[in-house]
């Protein structure tokens, strides 16, 4: 049994530790982190799952960014503790937060990740949307929360406060 709640300041370092565990060392050197530097997360979309003993099992964060002058949501990082993977926690966090994002009026979401996993939620490769180098274009995926929201949207992804 897992409890879902919005990430608070008290969760911050445990979430960072989970990301450190799940991603390669130096993750914050990734180009996608340059889009996050100095930009606050979207609070209502940063969510953690804890087990009945309060142990952190999974976490997801979102940042705002822009493409072609339009607002986009950057999904990620998302991580599920290695001992809890395959239980559906990743899917739970993604479906819950995408629903929240839709209700908050966000139109389009982008992530950098494995299409074989994210396509089940409706993500597909974004043509012409360019993440800071070096990013494999095949891993730049998007989903529309409003019909047609990615139509004709192209260009470089830039910081929300750029
Ligand atoms: C990727 C991740 C978030 C998925 O969460 P999860 O709770 O383990 O996944 P779920 O239980 O929702 O889904 C499990 C299914 O996804 C599949 N899957 C998991 N990761 C996958 C990947 N990278 N590529 C393709 N399929 C994947 C599993 O094989 C399983 O398939 P099945 O439903 O056919 O059995 C999690 O494994 C994780 O934290 N991995 C390490 C960090 C990471 O890679 N984060 C994503 C960066 S973009």
CSV table of C-alpha atoms and ligand atoms in Angstrom, one decimal:
chain,number,residue,atom,x,y,z
A,1,UNK,CA,0.0,0.0,0.0
A,2,UNK,CA,1.4,3.3,-1.1
A,3,UNK,CA,0.6,6.9,-0.1
A,4,UNK,CA,0.8,9.6,-2.7
A,5,UNK,CA,1.5,13.2,-1.7
A,6,UNK,CA,2.9,16.4,-3.2
A,7,UNK,CA,6.7,16.7,-2.7
A,8,UNK,CA,7.5,19.1,0.2
A,9,UNK,CA,10.8,20.6,1.3
A,10,UNK,CA,11.1,17.7,3.8
A,11,UNK,CA,11.2,15.2,0.9
A,12,UNK,CA,13.8,17.1,-1.2
A,13,UNK,CA,17.0,15.2,-0.2
A,14,UNK,CA,15.4,11.8,-0.2
A,15,UNK,CA,14.1,12.4,-3.7
A,16,UNK,CA,17.6,13.6,-4.8
A,17,UNK,CA,19.1,10.5,-3.3
A,18,UNK,CA,16.6,8.3,-5.2
A,19,UNK,CA,17.5,10.1,-8.4
A,20,UNK,CA,21.2,9.6,-7.7
A,21,UNK,CA,20.5,5.9,-7.1
A,22,UNK,CA,18.5,5.4,-10.3
A,23,UNK,CA,20.5,7.5,-12.8
A,24,UNK,CA,24.1,7.5,-13.8
A,25,UNK,CA,26.5,9.6,-11.8
A,26,UNK,CA,26.7,13.1,-13.1
A,27,UNK,CA,23.0,13.2,-14.0
A,28,UNK,CA,22.8,16.9,-13.3
A,29,UNK,CA,25.5,17.5,-16.0
A,30,UNK,CA,22.9,16.4,-18.6
A,31,UNK,CA,21.9,19.1,-21.0
A,32,UNK,CA,18.2,18.8,-19.9
A,33,UNK,CA,19.3,20.1,-16.4
A,34,UNK,CA,20.4,23.4,-18.0
A,35,UNK,CA,16.7,24.0,-18.8
A,36,UNK,CA,15.9,23.6,-15.1
A,37,UNK,CA,18.7,25.7,-13.6
A,38,UNK,CA,17.1,28.5,-11.5
A,39,UNK,CA,13.6,27.6,-12.7
A,40,UNK,CA,11.2,26.5,-10.0
A,41,UNK,CA,9.4,23.2,-10.4
A,42,UNK,CA,5.6,23.0,-10.9
A,43,UNK,CA,4.7,22.2,-7.3
A,44,UNK,CA,1.4,20.5,-7.8
A,45,UNK,CA,3.0,18.1,-10.3
A,46,UNK,CA,5.9,17.0,-8.2
A,47,UNK,CA,4.7,13.9,-6.4
A,48,UNK,CA,6.1,11.2,-4.2
A,49,UNK,CA,5.0,7.7,-3.3
A,50,UNK,CA,5.9,6.3,0.1
A,51,UNK,CA,5.1,2.8,1.5
A,52,UNK,CA,3.2,2.1,4.7
A,53,UNK,CA,6.5,2.6,6.7
A,54,UNK,CA,7.1,5.9,5.1
A,55,UNK,CA,9.9,4.7,2.9
A,56,UNK,CA,10.3,6.6,-0.4
A,57,UNK,CA,9.4,4.4,-3.3
A,58,UNK,CA,9.1,6.7,-6.3
A,59,UNK,CA,9.1,10.4,-7.3
A,60,UNK,CA,8.3,12.6,-10.3
A,61,UNK,CA,9.0,16.2,-11.0
A,62,UNK,CA,8.0,18.7,-13.7
A,63,UNK,CA,9.5,21.9,-14.9
A,64,UNK,CA,8.1,24.5,-17.3
A,65,UNK,CA,10.0,25.3,-20.5
A,66,UNK,CA,9.3,26.9,-23.9
A,67,UNK,CA,9.3,25.9,-27.5
A,68,UNK,CA,8.6,28.5,-30.2
A,69,UNK,CA,7.4,30.9,-27.6
A,70,UNK,CA,4.8,28.4,-26.3
A,71,UNK,CA,4.7,27.0,-22.8
A,72,UNK,CA,5.5,23.3,-22.4
A,73,UNK,CA,5.9,21.0,-19.5
A,74,UNK,CA,9.1,19.0,-19.0
A,75,UNK,CA,8.3,15.6,-17.4
A,76,UNK,CA,11.1,14.3,-15.3
A,77,UNK,CA,13.0,13.1,-13.7
A,78,UNK,CA,10.9,10.2,-12.7
A,79,UNK,CA,12.4,7.3,-10.7
A,80,UNK,CA,11.1,4.2,-9.0
A,81,UNK,CA,13.3,2.6,-6.4
A,82,UNK,CA,15.0,-0.5,-8.0
A,83,UNK,CA,13.3,-2.8,-5.5
A,84,UNK,CA,9.9,-1.5,-6.5
A,85,UNK,CA,10.2,-1.3,-10.2
A,86,UNK,CA,7.6,-3.2,-12.3
A,87,UNK,CA,4.8,-2.8,-9.8
A,88,UNK,CA,3.1,-0.1,-11.8
A,89,UNK,CA,4.3,2.8,-9.6
A,90,UNK,CA,5.9,4.6,-12.6
A,91,UNK,CA,2.6,4.3,-14.5
A,92,UNK,CA,0.6,5.5,-11.5
A,93,UNK,CA,2.8,8.7,-11.1
A,94,UNK,CA,2.7,9.4,-14.9
A,95,UNK,CA,-1.1,9.0,-15.3
A,96,UNK,CA,-1.9,10.9,-12.1
A,97,UNK,CA,0.4,13.9,-12.9
A,98,UNK,CA,-0.7,14.1,-16.6
A,99,UNK,CA,-4.3,14.2,-15.4
A,100,UNK,CA,-3.4,17.0,-12.9
A,101,UNK,CA,-1.5,18.8,-15.7
A,102,UNK,CA,-4.5,18.7,-18.0
A,103,UNK,CA,-6.8,20.0,-15.2
A,104,UNK,CA,-4.3,22.8,-14.6
A,105,UNK,CA,-4.6,23.8,-18.2
A,106,UNK,CA,-1.3,22.6,-19.6
A,107,UNK,CA,-1.5,21.8,-23.2
A,108,UNK,CA,1.7,19.9,-24.1
A,109,UNK,CA,4.3,17.8,-22.3
A,110,UNK,CA,7.8,16.8,-23.4
A,111,UNK,CA,10.2,14.3,-22.0
A,112,UNK,CA,13.5,12.6,-22.9
A,113,UNK,CA,13.2,8.9,-22.5
A,114,UNK,CA,12.6,5.4,-23.9
A,115,UNK,CA,9.7,5.4,-26.4
A,116,UNK,CA,9.0,1.7,-25.7
A,117,UNK,CA,8.0,2.6,-22.2
A,118,UNK,CA,6.4,6.0,-22.7
A,119,UNK,CA,4.3,5.2,-25.8
A,120,UNK,CA,1.8,3.3,-23.6
A,121,UNK,CA,0.8,6.6,-22.1
A,122,UNK,CA,0.5,8.2,-25.5
A,123,UNK,CA,3.9,9.8,-25.9
A,124,UNK,CA,5.4,9.8,-29.4
A,125,UNK,CA,8.5,11.2,-31.0
A,126,UNK,CA,8.4,15.0,-31.5
A,127,UNK,CA,9.7,16.0,-35.0
A,128,UNK,CA,11.4,19.3,-35.1
A,129,UNK,CA,11.5,19.9,-31.4
A,130,UNK,CA,15.2,20.2,-30.4
A,131,UNK,CA,16.5,19.6,-26.9
A,132,UNK,CA,19.9,21.1,-25.9
A,133,UNK,CA,22.8,18.9,-27.3
A,134,UNK,CA,23.7,16.2,-26.9
A,135,UNK,CA,20.3,14.6,-26.9
A,136,UNK,CA,19.3,11.7,-29.1
A,137,UNK,CA,16.3,13.1,-31.1
A,138,UNK,CA,14.6,9.7,-31.0
A,139,UNK,CA,14.2,10.1,-27.2
A,140,UNK,CA,12.5,13.5,-27.5
A,141,UNK,CA,8.9,12.5,-26.9
A,142,UNK,CA,5.7,14.5,-26.5
A,143,UNK,CA,2.0,14.1,-25.6
A,144,UNK,CA,-0.9,16.5,-26.2
A,145,UNK,CA,-3.1,17.3,-23.2
A,146,UNK,CA,-5.2,19.4,-25.5
A,147,UNK,CA,-6.0,18.3,-29.1
A,148,UNK,CA,-3.5,19.6,-31.6
A,149,UNK,CA,-1.3,21.2,-29.0
A,150,UNK,CA,1.9,20.0,-30.6
A,151,UNK,CA,0.7,20.7,-34.2
A,152,UNK,CA,3.2,23.0,-35.9
A,153,UNK,CA,5.3,23.4,-32.8
A,154,UNK,CA,9.0,23.2,-33.6
A,155,UNK,CA,12.3,24.7,-32.6
A,156,UNK,CA,14.7,24.6,-29.7
A,157,UNK,CA,13.5,23.9,-26.2
A,158,UNK,CA,14.6,26.9,-24.0
A,159,UNK,CA,14.4,27.8,-20.3
A,160,UNK,CA,11.0,29.1,-19.2
A,161,UNK,CA,12.7,32.3,-17.9
A,162,UNK,CA,15.1,32.7,-20.7
B,1,LIG,C1,11.4,3.8,-16.0
B,1,LIG,C2,10.6,3.6,-14.7
B,1,LIG,C3,10.2,5.0,-14.2
B,1,LIG,C4,9.4,2.8,-14.9
B,1,LIG,O1,8.7,2.7,-13.7
B,1,LIG,P1,8.1,1.2,-13.1
B,1,LIG,O2,7.3,1.5,-12.0
B,1,LIG,O3,9.3,0.3,-13.0
B,1,LIG,O4,7.3,0.8,-14.4
B,1,LIG,P2,5.8,0.2,-14.5
B,1,LIG,O5,5.6,-0.7,-13.4
B,1,LIG,O6,4.9,1.4,-14.6
B,1,LIG,O7,5.8,-0.5,-15.9
B,1,LIG,C5,6.5,-1.7,-16.0
B,1,LIG,C6,6.6,-2.1,-17.5
B,1,LIG,O8,7.4,-1.1,-18.1
B,1,LIG,C7,8.5,-1.7,-18.8
B,1,LIG,N1,9.6,-0.8,-18.8
B,1,LIG,C8,10.2,-0.3,-17.7
B,1,LIG,N2,11.3,0.5,-18.1
B,1,LIG,C9,11.3,0.4,-19.4
B,1,LIG,C10,12.1,1.0,-20.4
B,1,LIG,N3,13.1,1.8,-20.1
B,1,LIG,N4,11.9,0.7,-21.7
B,1,LIG,C11,10.9,-0.2,-22.1
B,1,LIG,N5,10.0,-0.7,-21.2
B,1,LIG,C12,10.3,-0.4,-19.9
B,1,LIG,C13,8.7,-3.0,-18.0
B,1,LIG,O9,9.3,-4.0,-18.8
B,1,LIG,C14,7.3,-3.4,-17.7
B,1,LIG,O10,6.7,-4.0,-18.8
B,1,LIG,P3,5.3,-4.9,-18.8
B,1,LIG,O11,4.2,-4.0,-18.4
B,1,LIG,O12,5.2,-5.3,-20.2
B,1,LIG,O13,5.7,-6.0,-17.8
B,1,LIG,C15,11.5,2.9,-13.6
B,1,LIG,O14,11.8,1.6,-14.0
B,1,LIG,C16,12.8,3.7,-13.2
B,1,LIG,O15,12.8,4.5,-12.3
B,1,LIG,N6,13.9,3.4,-13.9
B,1,LIG,C17,15.2,4.0,-13.6
B,1,LIG,C18,15.2,5.5,-13.8
B,1,LIG,C19,14.7,5.8,-15.3
B,1,LIG,O16,15.2,5.2,-16.2
B,1,LIG,N7,13.8,6.8,-15.3
B,1,LIG,C20,13.2,7.3,-16.6
B,1,LIG,C21,14.1,8.2,-17.3
B,1,LIG,S1,13.4,8.8,-18.7
